[in-house]
Coordinates of C-alpha atoms in Angstrom, one line a residue:
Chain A
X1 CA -24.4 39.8 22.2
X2 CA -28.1 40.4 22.5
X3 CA -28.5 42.6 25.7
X4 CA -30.8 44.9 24.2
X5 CA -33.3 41.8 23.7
X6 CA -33.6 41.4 27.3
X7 CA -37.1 43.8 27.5
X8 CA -38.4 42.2 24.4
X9 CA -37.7 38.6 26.0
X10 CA -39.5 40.0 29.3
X11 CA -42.3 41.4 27.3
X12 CA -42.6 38.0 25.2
X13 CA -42.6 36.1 28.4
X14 CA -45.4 38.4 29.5
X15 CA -47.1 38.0 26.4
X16 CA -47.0 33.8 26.9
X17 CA -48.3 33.8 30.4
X18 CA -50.8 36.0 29.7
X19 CA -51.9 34.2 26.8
X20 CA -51.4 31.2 27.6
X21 CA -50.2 30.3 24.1
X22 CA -49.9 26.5 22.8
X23 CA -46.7 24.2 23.7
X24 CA -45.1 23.7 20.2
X25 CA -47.4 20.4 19.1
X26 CA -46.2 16.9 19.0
X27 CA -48.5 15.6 16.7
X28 CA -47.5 11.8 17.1
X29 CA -49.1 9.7 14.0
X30 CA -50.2 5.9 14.8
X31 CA -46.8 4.7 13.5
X32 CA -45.4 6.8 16.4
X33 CA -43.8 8.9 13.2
X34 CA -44.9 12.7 13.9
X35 CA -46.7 14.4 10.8
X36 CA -44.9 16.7 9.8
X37 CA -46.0 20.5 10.9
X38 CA -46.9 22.5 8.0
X39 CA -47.4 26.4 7.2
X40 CA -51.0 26.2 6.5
X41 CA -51.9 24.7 10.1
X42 CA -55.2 23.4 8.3
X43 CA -56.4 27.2 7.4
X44 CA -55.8 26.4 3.3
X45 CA -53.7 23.6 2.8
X46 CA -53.5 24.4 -0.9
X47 CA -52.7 28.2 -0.2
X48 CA -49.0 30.0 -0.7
X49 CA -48.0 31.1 3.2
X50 CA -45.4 33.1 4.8
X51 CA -43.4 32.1 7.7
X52 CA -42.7 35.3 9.1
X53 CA -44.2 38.8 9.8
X54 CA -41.3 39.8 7.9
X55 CA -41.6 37.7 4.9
X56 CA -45.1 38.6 4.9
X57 CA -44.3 42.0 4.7
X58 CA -41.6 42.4 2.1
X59 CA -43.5 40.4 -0.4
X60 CA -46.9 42.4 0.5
X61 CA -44.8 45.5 -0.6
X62 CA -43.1 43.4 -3.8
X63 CA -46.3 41.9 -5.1
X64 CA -48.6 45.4 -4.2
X65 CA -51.0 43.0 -2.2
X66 CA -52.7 43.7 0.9
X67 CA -52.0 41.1 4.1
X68 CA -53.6 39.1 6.1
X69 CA -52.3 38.3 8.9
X70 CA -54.5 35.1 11.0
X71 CA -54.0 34.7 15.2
X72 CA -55.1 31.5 16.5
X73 CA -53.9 28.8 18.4
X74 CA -54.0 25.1 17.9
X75 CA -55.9 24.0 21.2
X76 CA -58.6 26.8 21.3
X77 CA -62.0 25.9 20.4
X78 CA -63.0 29.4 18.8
X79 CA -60.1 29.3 16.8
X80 CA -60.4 25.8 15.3
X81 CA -64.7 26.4 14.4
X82 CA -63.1 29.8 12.5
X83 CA -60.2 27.4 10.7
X84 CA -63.1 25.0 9.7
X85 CA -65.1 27.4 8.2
X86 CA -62.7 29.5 7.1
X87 CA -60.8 26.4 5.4
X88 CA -64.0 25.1 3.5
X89 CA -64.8 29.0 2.0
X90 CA -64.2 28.5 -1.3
X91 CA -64.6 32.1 -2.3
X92 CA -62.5 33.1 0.7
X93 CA -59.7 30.2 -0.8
X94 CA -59.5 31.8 -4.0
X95 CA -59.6 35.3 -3.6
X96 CA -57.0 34.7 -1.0
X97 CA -54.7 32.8 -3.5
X98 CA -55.4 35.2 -5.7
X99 CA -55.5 38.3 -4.2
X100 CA -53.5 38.4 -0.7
X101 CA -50.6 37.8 1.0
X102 CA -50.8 35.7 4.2
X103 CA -50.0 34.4 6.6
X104 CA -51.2 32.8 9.9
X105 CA -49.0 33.1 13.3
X106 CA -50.0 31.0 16.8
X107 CA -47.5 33.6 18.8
X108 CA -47.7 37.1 19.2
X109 CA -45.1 39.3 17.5
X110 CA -43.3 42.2 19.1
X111 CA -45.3 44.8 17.1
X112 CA -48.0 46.4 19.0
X113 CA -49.7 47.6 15.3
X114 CA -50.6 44.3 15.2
X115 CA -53.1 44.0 18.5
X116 CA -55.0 47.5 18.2
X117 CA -57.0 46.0 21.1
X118 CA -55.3 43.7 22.8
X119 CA -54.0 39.7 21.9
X120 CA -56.4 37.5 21.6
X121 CA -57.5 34.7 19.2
X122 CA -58.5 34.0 16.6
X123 CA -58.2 37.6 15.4
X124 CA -58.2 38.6 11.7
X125 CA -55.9 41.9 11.0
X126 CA -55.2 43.3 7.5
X127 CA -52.1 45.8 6.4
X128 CA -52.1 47.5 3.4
X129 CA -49.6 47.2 1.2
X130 CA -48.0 51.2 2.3
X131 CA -47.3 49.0 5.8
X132 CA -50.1 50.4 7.7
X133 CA -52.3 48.1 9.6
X134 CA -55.8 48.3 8.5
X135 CA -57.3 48.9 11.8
X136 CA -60.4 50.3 10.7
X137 CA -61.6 47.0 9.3
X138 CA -63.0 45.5 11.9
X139 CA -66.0 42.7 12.8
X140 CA -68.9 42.4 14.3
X141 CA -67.8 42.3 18.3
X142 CA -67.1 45.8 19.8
X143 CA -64.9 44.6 22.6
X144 CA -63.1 42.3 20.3
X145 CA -63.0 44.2 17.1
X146 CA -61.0 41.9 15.0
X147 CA -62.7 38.6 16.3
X148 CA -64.7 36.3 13.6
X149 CA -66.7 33.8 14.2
X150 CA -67.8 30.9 11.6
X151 CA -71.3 32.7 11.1
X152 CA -68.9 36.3 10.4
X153 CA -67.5 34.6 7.2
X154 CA -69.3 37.0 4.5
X155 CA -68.8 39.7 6.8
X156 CA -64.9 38.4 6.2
X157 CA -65.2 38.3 2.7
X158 CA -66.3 41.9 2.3
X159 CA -63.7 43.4 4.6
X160 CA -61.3 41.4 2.5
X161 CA -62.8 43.2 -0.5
X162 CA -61.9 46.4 1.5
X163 CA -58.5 45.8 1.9
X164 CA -58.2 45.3 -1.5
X165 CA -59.2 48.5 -2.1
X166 CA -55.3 49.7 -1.1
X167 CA -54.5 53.0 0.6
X168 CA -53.0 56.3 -1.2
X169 CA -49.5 56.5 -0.6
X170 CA -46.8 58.7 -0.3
X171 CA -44.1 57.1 -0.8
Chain B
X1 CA -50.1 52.9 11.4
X2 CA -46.1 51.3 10.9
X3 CA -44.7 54.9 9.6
X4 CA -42.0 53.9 11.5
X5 CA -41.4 50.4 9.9
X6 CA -40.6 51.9 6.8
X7 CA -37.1 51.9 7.4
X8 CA -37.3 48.5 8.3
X9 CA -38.7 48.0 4.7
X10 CA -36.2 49.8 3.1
X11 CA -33.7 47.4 4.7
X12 CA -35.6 44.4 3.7
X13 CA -35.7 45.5 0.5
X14 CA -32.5 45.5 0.2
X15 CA -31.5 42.3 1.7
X16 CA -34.0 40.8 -0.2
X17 CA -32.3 41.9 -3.9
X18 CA -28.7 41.7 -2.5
X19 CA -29.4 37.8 -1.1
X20 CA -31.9 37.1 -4.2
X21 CA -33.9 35.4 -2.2
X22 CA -36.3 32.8 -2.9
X23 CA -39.8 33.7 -4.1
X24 CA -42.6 31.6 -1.9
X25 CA -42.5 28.3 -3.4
X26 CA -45.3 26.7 -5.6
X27 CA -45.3 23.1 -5.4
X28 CA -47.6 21.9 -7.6
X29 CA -48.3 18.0 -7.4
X30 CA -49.2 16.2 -10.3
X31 CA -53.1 16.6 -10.0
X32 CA -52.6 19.9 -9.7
X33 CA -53.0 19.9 -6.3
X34 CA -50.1 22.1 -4.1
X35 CA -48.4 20.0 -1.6
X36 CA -48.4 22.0 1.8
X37 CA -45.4 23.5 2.9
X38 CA -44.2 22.2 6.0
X39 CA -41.9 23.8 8.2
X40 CA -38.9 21.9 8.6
X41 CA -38.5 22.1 4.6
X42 CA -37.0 19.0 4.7
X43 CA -34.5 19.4 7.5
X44 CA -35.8 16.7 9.7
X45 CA -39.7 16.2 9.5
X46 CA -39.7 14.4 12.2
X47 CA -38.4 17.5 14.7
X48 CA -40.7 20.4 15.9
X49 CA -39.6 23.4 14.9
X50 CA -40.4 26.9 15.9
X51 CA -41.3 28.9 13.5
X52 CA -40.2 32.8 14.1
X53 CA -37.2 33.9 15.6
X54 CA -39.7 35.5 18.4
X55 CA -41.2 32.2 19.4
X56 CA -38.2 30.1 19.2
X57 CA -36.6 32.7 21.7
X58 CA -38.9 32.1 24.2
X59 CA -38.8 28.7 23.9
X60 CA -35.2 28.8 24.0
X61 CA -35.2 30.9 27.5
X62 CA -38.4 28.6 28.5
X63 CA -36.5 25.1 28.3
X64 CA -33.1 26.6 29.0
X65 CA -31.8 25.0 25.1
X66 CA -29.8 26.2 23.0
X67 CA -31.1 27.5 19.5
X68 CA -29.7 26.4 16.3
X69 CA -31.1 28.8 13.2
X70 CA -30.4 27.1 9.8
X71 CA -31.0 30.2 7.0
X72 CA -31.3 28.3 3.6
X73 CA -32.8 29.1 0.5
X74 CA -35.1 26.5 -1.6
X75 CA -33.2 27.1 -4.9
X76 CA -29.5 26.5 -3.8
X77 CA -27.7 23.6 -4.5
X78 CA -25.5 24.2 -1.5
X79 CA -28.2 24.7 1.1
X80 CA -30.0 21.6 -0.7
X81 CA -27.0 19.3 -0.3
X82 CA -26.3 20.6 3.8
X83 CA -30.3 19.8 4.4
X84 CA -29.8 16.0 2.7
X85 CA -26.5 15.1 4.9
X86 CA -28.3 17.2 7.9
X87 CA -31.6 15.3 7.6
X88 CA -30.1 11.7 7.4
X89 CA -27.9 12.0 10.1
X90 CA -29.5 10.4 13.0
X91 CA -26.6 11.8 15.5
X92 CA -27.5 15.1 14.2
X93 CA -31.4 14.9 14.4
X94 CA -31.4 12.9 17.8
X95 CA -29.2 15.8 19.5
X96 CA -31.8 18.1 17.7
X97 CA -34.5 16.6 19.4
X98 CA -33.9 16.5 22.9
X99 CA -31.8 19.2 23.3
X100 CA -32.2 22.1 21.1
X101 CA -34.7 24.2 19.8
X102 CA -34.5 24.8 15.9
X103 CA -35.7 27.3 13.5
X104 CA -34.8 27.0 9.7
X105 CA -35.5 30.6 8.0
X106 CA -35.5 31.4 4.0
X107 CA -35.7 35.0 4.7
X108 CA -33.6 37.1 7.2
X109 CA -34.7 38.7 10.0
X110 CA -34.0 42.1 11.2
X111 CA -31.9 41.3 13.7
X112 CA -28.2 42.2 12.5
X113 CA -26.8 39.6 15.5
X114 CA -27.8 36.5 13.6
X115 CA -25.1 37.2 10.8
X116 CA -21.7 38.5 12.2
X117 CA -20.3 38.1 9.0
X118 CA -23.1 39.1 6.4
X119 CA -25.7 37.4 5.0
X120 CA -25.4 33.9 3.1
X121 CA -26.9 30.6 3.1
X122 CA -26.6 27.8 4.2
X123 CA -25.7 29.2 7.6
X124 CA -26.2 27.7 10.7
X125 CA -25.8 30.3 14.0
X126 CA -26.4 29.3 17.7
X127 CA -28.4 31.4 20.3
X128 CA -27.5 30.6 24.1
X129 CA -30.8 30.5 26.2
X130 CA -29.5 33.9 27.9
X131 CA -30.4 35.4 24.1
X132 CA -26.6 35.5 23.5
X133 CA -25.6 34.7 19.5
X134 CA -23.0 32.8 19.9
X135 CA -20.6 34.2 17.2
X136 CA -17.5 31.8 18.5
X137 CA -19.7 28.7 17.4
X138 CA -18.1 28.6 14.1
X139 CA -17.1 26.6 11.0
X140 CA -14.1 25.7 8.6
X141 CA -14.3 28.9 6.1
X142 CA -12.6 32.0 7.4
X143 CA -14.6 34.3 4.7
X144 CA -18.2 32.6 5.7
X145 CA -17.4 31.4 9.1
X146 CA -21.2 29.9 10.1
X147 CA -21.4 28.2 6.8
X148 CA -21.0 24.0 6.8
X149 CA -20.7 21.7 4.3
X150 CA -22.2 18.0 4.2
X151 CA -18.6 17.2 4.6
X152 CA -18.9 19.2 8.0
X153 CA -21.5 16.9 9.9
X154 CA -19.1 16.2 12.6
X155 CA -17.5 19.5 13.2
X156 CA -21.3 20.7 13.5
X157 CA -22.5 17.8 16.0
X158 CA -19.2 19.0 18.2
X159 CA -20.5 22.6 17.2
X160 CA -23.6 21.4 18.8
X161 CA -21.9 19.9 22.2
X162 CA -20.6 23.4 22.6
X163 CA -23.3 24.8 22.2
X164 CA -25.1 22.5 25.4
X165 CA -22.9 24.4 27.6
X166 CA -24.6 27.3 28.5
X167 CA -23.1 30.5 29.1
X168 CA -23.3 31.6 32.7
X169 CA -25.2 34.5 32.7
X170 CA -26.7 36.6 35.5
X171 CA -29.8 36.8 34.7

């Protein structure tokens, strides 16, 4: 029995309203056949993504690479210009492919590292490889410090060259 | 910084070289092109599915449905045969549609309630909208008791009808 769950189900529920984050889609092709949903969600159809924070995690740790970890949401106009341009990068394609784990998530998970400065989309947050959120890499937008826009992406493609650059550990 | 995740990690890594779990899957087309990974993996592409254990919660609790979590792994010939016999069952996906809410995981979560009796795969655990696992949802095999096999489809679809009534709860 999940008692203990109830506060994170009150904070989720919190977190929804607030956010007002995206009915799961029905994407309903002509043939009245839905398309199948996929992992990518259009930001690198040809890129290797994880499904959970978890997953994303563990192999960050397994493979030594750094993560990126994508918020955005499917109906928001900010978030889909970012996906267009972010999609089309090729230099951004490959060195993720190469270079990263990722992955991108339209809900909020229950770890606070994650929104340094609140939940909002699309917002772009890197942890290193020790588990620590990189919240020092930041963009352009002081009171949205890990916003990008489509004109950010080079800015985007040298803080991903930071978090390349891993953390001393440790452990 | 997630100093405190670290045990989490530790745990991770564990399950994840005690379960030998799947490595994120390449699919390689013949032009060399990857084909996108979708998120139902094949268990009904024509169902929506959530696609963390957070977000399927709340969705869970939002439409008062039950939650069916399929944990599977890509490379197992058991898992693959439940998702063929689970895919084409059109009693099974209709149920699935209108009245649950469905998450299909190839990694485990941290959550120790969604496996009462260890980890394995295939494996197919209930959640009652109240956030209840409901551990007396089970199958045939005393020693795996949430596993099914294809030859299992009905005792699952009568799984599912118990799972429709909700526990009482009073929240």
């Amino acid at each position: 029995m999940i008692r203990g769950l109830l506060s994170v189900l009150l904070v989720l529920v919190a977190v929804a309203v607030s956010s007002s984050l995206a009915k799961p889609e029905k994407n309903i092709a002509k043939r009245g056949k839905r398309i199948p949903q996929t992992l990518s969600r259009g930001w690198g159809d040809q890129l290797i993504w994880a499904q959970t924070y978890e997953e994303a995690l563990y192999w960050a740790r397994a493979q030594n690479k750094p993560l990126m970890v994508i918020f955005h949401l499917e109906d928001c106009p900010h978030s889909a210009s970012m996906k267009k341009a972010f999609a089309e990068d090729k230099d951004i394609q490959k060195v993720l492919d190469e270079d990263f784990i990722i992955l991108n998530l339209v809900y909020e998970t229950t770890d606070k590292h994650l929104s340094p400065d609140g939940q909002y989309v699309p917002r772009i947050i890197f942890v290193d490889p020790s588990m620590t959120v990189r919240a020092d890499i930041t963009g352009r937008y002081s009171n949205r410090m890990y916003a990008y826009e489509p004109s950010d992406i080079q800015l985007l493609l040298s803080n991903m060259q930071k978090a390349k650059k891993l953390l001393k550990t440790e452990l």
